[in-house]
Short mmCIF file of C-alpha atoms in Angstrom, two decimals:
data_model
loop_
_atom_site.label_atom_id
_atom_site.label_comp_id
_atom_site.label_asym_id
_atom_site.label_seq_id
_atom_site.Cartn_x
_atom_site.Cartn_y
_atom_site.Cartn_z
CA UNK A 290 0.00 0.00 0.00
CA UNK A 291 1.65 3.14 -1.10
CA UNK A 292 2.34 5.92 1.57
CA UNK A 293 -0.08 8.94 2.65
CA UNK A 294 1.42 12.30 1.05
CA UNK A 295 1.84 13.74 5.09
CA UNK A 296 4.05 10.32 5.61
CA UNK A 297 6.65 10.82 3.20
CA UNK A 298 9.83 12.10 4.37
CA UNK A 299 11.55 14.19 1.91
CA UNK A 300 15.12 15.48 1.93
CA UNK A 301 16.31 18.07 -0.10
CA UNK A 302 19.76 18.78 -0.18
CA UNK A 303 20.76 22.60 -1.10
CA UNK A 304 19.03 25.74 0.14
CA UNK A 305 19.30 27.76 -3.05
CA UNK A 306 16.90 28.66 -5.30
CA UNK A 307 16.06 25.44 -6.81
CA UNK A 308 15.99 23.85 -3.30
CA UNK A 309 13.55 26.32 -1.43
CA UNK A 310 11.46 26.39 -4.58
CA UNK A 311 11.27 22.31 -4.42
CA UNK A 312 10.35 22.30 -0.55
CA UNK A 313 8.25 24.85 -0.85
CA UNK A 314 6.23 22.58 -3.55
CA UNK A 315 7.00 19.64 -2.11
CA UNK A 316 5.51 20.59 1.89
CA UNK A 317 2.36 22.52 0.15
CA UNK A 318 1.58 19.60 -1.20
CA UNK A 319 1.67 17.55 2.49
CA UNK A 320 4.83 16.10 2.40
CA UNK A 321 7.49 16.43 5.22
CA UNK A 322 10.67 18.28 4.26
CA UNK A 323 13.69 18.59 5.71
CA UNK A 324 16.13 20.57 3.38
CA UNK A 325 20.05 20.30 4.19
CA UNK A 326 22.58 22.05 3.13
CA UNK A 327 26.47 23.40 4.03
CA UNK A 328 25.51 27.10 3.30
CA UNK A 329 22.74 29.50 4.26
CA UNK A 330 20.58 30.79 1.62
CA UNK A 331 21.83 33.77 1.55
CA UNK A 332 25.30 32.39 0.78
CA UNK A 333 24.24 30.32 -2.32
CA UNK A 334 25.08 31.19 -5.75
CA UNK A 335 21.48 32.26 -6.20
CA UNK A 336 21.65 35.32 -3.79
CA UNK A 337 24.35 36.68 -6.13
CA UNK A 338 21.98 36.52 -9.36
CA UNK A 339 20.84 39.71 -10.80
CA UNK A 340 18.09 38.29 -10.72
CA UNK A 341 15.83 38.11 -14.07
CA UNK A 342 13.28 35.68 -15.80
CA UNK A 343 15.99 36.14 -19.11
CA UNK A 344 16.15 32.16 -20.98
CA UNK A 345 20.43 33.09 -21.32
CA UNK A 346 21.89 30.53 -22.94
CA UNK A 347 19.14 27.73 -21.63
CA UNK A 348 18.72 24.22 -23.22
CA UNK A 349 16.29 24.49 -26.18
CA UNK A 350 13.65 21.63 -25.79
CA UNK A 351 9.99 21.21 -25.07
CA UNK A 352 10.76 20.09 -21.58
CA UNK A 353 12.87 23.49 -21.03
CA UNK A 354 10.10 25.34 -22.00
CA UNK A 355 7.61 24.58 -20.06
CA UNK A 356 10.16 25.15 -17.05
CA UNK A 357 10.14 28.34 -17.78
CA UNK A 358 6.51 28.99 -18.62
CA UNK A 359 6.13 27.74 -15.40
CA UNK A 360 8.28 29.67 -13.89
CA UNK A 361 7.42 33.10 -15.50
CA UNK A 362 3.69 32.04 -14.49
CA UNK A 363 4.62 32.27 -10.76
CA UNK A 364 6.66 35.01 -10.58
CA UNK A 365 4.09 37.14 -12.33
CA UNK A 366 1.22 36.02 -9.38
CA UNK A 367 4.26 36.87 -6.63
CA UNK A 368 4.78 40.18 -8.42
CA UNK A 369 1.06 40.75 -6.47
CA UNK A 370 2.73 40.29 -3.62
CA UNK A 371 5.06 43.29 -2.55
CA UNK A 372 6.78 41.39 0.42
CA UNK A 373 8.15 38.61 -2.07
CA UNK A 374 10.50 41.09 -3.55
CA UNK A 375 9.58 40.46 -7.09
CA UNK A 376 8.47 43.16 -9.50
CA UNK A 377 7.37 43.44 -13.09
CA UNK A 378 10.13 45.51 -15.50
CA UNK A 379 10.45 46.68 -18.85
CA UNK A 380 13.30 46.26 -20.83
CA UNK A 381 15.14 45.45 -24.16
CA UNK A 382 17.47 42.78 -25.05
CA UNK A 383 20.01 44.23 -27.35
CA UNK A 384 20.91 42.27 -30.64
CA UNK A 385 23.86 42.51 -32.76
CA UNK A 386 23.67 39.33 -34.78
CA UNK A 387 21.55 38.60 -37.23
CA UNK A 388 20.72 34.91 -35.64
CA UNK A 389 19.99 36.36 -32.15
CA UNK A 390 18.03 33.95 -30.36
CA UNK A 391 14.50 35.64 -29.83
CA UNK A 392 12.93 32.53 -27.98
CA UNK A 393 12.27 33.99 -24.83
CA UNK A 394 9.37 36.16 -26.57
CA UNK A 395 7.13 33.09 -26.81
CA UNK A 396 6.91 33.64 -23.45
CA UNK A 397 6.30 37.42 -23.14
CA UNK A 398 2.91 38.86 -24.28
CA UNK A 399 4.06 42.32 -24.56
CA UNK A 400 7.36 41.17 -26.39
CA UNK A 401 7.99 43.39 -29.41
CA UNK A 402 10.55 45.20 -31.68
CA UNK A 403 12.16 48.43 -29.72
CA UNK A 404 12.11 51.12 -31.65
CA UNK A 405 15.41 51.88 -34.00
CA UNK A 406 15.91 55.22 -33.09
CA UNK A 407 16.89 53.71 -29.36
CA UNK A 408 19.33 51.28 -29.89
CA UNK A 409 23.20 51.45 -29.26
CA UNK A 410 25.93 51.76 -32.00
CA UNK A 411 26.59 49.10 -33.73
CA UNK A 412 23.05 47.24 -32.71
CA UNK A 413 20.80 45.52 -35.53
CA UNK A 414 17.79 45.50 -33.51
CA UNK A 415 16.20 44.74 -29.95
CA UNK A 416 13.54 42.98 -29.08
CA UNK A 417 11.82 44.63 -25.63
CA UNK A 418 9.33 43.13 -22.98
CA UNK A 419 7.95 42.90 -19.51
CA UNK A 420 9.82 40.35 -17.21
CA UNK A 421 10.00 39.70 -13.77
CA UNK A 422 13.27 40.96 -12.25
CA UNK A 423 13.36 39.58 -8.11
CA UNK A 424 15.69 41.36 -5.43
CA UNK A 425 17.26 38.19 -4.48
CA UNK A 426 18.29 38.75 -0.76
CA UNK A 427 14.27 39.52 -0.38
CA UNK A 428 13.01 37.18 -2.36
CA UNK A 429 15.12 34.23 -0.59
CA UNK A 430 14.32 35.24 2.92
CA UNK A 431 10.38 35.43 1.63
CA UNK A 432 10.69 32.27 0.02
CA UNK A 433 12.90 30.81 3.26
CA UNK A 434 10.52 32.21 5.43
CA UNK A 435 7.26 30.82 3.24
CA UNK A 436 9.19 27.27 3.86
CA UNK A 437 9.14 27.30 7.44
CA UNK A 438 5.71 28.13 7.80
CA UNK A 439 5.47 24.85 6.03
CA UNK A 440 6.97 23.23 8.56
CA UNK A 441 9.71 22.57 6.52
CA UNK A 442 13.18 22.03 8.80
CA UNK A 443 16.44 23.13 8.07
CA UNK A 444 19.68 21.20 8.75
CA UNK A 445 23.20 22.96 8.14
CA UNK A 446 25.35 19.85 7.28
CA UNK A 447 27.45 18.89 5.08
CA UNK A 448 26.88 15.57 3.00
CA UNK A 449 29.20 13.67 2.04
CA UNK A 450 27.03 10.46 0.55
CA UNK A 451 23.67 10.13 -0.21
CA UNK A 452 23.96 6.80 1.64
CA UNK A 453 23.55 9.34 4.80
CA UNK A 454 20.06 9.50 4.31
CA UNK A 455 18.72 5.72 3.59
CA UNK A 456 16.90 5.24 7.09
CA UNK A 457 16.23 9.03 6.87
CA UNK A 458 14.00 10.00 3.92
CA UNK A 459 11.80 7.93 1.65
CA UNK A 460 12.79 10.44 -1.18
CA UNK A 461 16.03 12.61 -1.18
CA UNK A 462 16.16 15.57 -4.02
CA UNK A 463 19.49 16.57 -4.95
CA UNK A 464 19.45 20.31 -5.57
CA UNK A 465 23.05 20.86 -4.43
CA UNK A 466 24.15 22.91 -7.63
CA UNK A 467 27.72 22.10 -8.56
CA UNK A 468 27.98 19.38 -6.40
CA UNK A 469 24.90 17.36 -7.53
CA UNK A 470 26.93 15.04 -10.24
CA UNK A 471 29.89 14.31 -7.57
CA UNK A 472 26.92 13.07 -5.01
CA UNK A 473 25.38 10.69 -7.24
CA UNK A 474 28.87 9.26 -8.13
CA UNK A 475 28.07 8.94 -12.03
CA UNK A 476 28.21 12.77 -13.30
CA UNK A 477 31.34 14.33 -14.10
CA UNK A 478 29.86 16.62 -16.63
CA UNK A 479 29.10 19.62 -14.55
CA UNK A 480 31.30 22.63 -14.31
CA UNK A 481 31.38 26.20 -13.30
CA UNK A 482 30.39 29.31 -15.01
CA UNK A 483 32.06 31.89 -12.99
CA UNK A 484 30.24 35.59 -12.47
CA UNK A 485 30.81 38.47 -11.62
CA UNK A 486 28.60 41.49 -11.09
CA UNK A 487 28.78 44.97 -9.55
CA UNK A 488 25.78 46.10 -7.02
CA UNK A 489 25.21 49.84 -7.33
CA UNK A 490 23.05 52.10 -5.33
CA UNK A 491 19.80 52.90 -7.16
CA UNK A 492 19.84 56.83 -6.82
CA UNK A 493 19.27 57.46 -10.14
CA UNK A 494 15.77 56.18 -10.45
CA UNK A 495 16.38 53.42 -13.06
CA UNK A 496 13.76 51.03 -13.68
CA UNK A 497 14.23 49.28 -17.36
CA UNK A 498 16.58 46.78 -17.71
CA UNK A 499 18.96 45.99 -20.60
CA UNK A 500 21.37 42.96 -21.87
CA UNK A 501 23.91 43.19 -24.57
CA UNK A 502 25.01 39.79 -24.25
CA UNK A 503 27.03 40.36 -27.89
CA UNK A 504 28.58 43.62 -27.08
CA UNK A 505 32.22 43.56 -28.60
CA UNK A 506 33.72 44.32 -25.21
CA UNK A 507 32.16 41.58 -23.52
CA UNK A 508 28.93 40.77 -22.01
CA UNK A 509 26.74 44.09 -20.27
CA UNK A 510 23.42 43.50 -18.40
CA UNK A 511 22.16 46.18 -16.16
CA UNK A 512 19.19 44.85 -13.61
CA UNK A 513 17.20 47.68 -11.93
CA UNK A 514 15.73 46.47 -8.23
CA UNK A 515 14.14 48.44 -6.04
CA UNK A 516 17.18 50.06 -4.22
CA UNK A 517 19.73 48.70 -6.33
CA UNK A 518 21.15 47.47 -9.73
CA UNK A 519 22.85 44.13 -10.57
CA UNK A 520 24.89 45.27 -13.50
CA UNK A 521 27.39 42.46 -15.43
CA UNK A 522 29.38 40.73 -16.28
CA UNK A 523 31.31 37.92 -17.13
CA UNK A 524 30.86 34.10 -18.19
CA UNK A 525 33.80 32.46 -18.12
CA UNK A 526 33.34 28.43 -18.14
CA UNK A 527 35.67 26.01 -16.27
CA UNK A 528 36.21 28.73 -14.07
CA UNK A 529 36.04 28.28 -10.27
CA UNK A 530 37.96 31.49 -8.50
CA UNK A 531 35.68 32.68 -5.72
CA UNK A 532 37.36 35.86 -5.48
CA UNK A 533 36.85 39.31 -6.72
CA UNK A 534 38.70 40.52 -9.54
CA UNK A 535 39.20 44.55 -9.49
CA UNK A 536 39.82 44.89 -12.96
CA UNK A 537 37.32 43.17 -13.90
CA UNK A 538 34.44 45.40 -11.76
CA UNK A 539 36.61 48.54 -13.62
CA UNK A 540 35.56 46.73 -17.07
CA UNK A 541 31.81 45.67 -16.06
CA UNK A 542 31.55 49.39 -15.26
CA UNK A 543 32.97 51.06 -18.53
CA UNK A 544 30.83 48.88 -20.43
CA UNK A 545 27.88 49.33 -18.98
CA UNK A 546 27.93 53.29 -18.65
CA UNK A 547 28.31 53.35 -22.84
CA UNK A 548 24.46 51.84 -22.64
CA UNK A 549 23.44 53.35 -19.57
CA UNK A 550 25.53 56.67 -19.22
CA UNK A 551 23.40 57.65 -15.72
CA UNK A 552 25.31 53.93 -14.00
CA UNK A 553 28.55 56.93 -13.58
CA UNK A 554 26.33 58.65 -10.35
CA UNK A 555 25.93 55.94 -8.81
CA UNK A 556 27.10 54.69 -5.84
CA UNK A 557 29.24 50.96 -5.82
CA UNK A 558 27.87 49.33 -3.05
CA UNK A 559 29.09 45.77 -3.55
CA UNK A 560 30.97 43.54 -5.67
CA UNK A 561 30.71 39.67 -6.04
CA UNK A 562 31.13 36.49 -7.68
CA UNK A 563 29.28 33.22 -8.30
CA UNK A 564 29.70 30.18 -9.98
CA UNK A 565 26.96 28.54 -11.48
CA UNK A 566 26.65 25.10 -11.86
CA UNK A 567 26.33 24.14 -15.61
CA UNK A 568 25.91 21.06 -17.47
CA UNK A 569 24.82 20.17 -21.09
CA UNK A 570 21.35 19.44 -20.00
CA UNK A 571 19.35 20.12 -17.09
CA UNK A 572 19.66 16.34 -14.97
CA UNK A 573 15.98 16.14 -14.40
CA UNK A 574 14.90 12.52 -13.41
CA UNK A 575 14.47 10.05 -10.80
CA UNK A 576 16.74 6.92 -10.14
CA UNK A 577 17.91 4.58 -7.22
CA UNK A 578 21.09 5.35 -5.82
CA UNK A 579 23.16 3.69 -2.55
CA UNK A 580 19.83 2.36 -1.66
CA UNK A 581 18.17 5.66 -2.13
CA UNK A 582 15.25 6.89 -4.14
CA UNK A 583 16.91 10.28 -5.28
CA UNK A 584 15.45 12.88 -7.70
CA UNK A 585 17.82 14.86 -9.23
CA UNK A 586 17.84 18.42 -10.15
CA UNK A 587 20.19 20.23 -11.17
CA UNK A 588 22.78 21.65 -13.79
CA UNK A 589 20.81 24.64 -14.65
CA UNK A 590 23.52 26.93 -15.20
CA UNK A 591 22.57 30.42 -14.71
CA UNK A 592 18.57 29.49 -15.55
CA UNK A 593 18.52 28.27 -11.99
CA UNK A 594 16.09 31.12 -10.83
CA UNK A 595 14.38 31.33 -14.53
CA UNK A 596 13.49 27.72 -13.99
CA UNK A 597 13.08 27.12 -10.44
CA UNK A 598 9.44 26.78 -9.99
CA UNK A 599 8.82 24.90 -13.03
CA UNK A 600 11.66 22.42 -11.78
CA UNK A 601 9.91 22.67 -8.62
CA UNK A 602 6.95 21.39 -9.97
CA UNK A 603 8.52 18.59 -11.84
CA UNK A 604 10.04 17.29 -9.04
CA UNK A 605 6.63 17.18 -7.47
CA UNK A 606 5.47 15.16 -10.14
CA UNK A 607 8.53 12.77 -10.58
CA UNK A 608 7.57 12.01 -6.83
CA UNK A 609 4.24 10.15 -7.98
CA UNK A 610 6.57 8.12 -10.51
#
């Protein structure tokens, strides 16, 4: 006789995005979840994302896309919800290649050509739309915070084998970023992406944001919050130095002033790095490892908060499986 839903133990390991978004799913729908992890929240890769609902770079398949239908769908109900820290923003994504991927427009009803008059030097076009951009350190608390009254526990651990957890859970979901292929033993495919952005003060009263992701100079994003801007950045694969490189913030900052020429009043408040955790494909399945029933999820890059509800919600449904 299969298990009541409130019975179930579920562990998920990593408190990032992808992990709070799976308990989160996971306890609303009665199951009881423990999440564990050897960070905080507000130490995981995800607090350092700008962040955006932007498809960059994202594996191009059915099952992608309706991640991140899924996703946008959420974030657009939270962006009812001031406390969540998500809001809705316009914005253009700058093209200077003729075979610019426009895919993420099948997603956004207001999507359309920006007008020519407004684009940068050396730009062939833009496409411009309304997208949810989330202030990260809010959002995660929210979401954190959403969890525990849930019930959902949190352990600060370190795992070192999945094995840990075979008289512990029924169902373990491995969320744990760059670390998910060396848990299940039979992934040696994922790698960093490092990043590195620049947090300024938002004094300026900048609300549209703006990727150039082709820019000659390297890659510019500027992400208006509500008291701040995420402006970018690099993508550098293979590439797993924690630490802040000066020059670097110097270059993020010349770029992005030739787009938005207003970034030069503002204050720096912050600089940091993050290294996503990347993979050819999203790993996206269950299986039976060390005597474990594991889910895995993970590999997404930096799509991990574009994606995270809809992976939420596959996990949820991988659990009936």
């Amino acid at each position: 006789m299969p298990q009541l839903l409130s019975s179930q133990k579920v562990t998920v390991i990593g408190a990032g995005v992808i992990g709070l978004s799976t308990a989160h799913e996971l306890a609303s729908h009665g199951y009881q979840v423990t999440v564990v992890s050897d960070q905080d929240t507000l130490q995981t890769v995800s607090s350092v994302s700008a962040a955006i609902w932007f498809p960059y770079h994202s594996e191009n398949s059915p099952a992608a896309d309706l991640l991140l239908s899924r996703t946008l769908s959420r974030f657009q109900a939270l962006s009812l919800i001031p406390e969540t820290g998500v809001d809705l923003r316009f914005g253009m994504d700058i093209e200077r290649r003729a075979d610019a991927d426009r895919s993420w427009t099948n997603f956004v009803a207001d999507s359309a050509p920006a007008e020519p008059e407004i684009l940068p030097e050396g730009a062939l076009a833009a496409m411009a739309g309304t997208v949810p951009v989330i202030t990260m350190p809010t959002y995660l608390s929210w979401l954190r915070g959403q969890c525990t009254n849930l019930s959902v526990r949190f352990i600060e651990r370190t795992v070192k084998s999945l094995s840990e957890f075979t008289d512990e859970a029924d169902v373990v979901v491995l969320a744990a970023g760059l670390r998910g292929g060396e848990l299940l033993g039979d992934d040696d495919s994922v790698y960093p992406i490092r990043g590195q952005v620049v947090r300024l003060a938002n004094t300026v009263g900048l609300t549209e944001w703006i990727s150039d992701d082709d820019h000659p100079d390297g890659v510019i994003y500027v992400i208006p919050r509500r008291d701040d801007i995420i402006v970018g950045g690099i993508d550098v694969d293979h590439d797993s130095n924690p630490e802040v490189d000066p020059q670097t913030s110097i270059d993020i900052l010349k770029r992005a002033t030739t787009l938005v020429s207003a970034l030069a009043d503002c204050e720096v408040l912050e600089h940091k790095v993050g290294l996503r955790p990347a993979r050819e494909t999203i790993r996206l399945e269950r299986l039976d490892v060390q005597g474990v029933s594991v889910i895995a999820a993970y590999g997404h890059g930096g799509g991990g908060v574009t994606m995270s509800w809809g992976t939420a919600q596959r996990v949820h449904e991988l659990m009936g499986s």
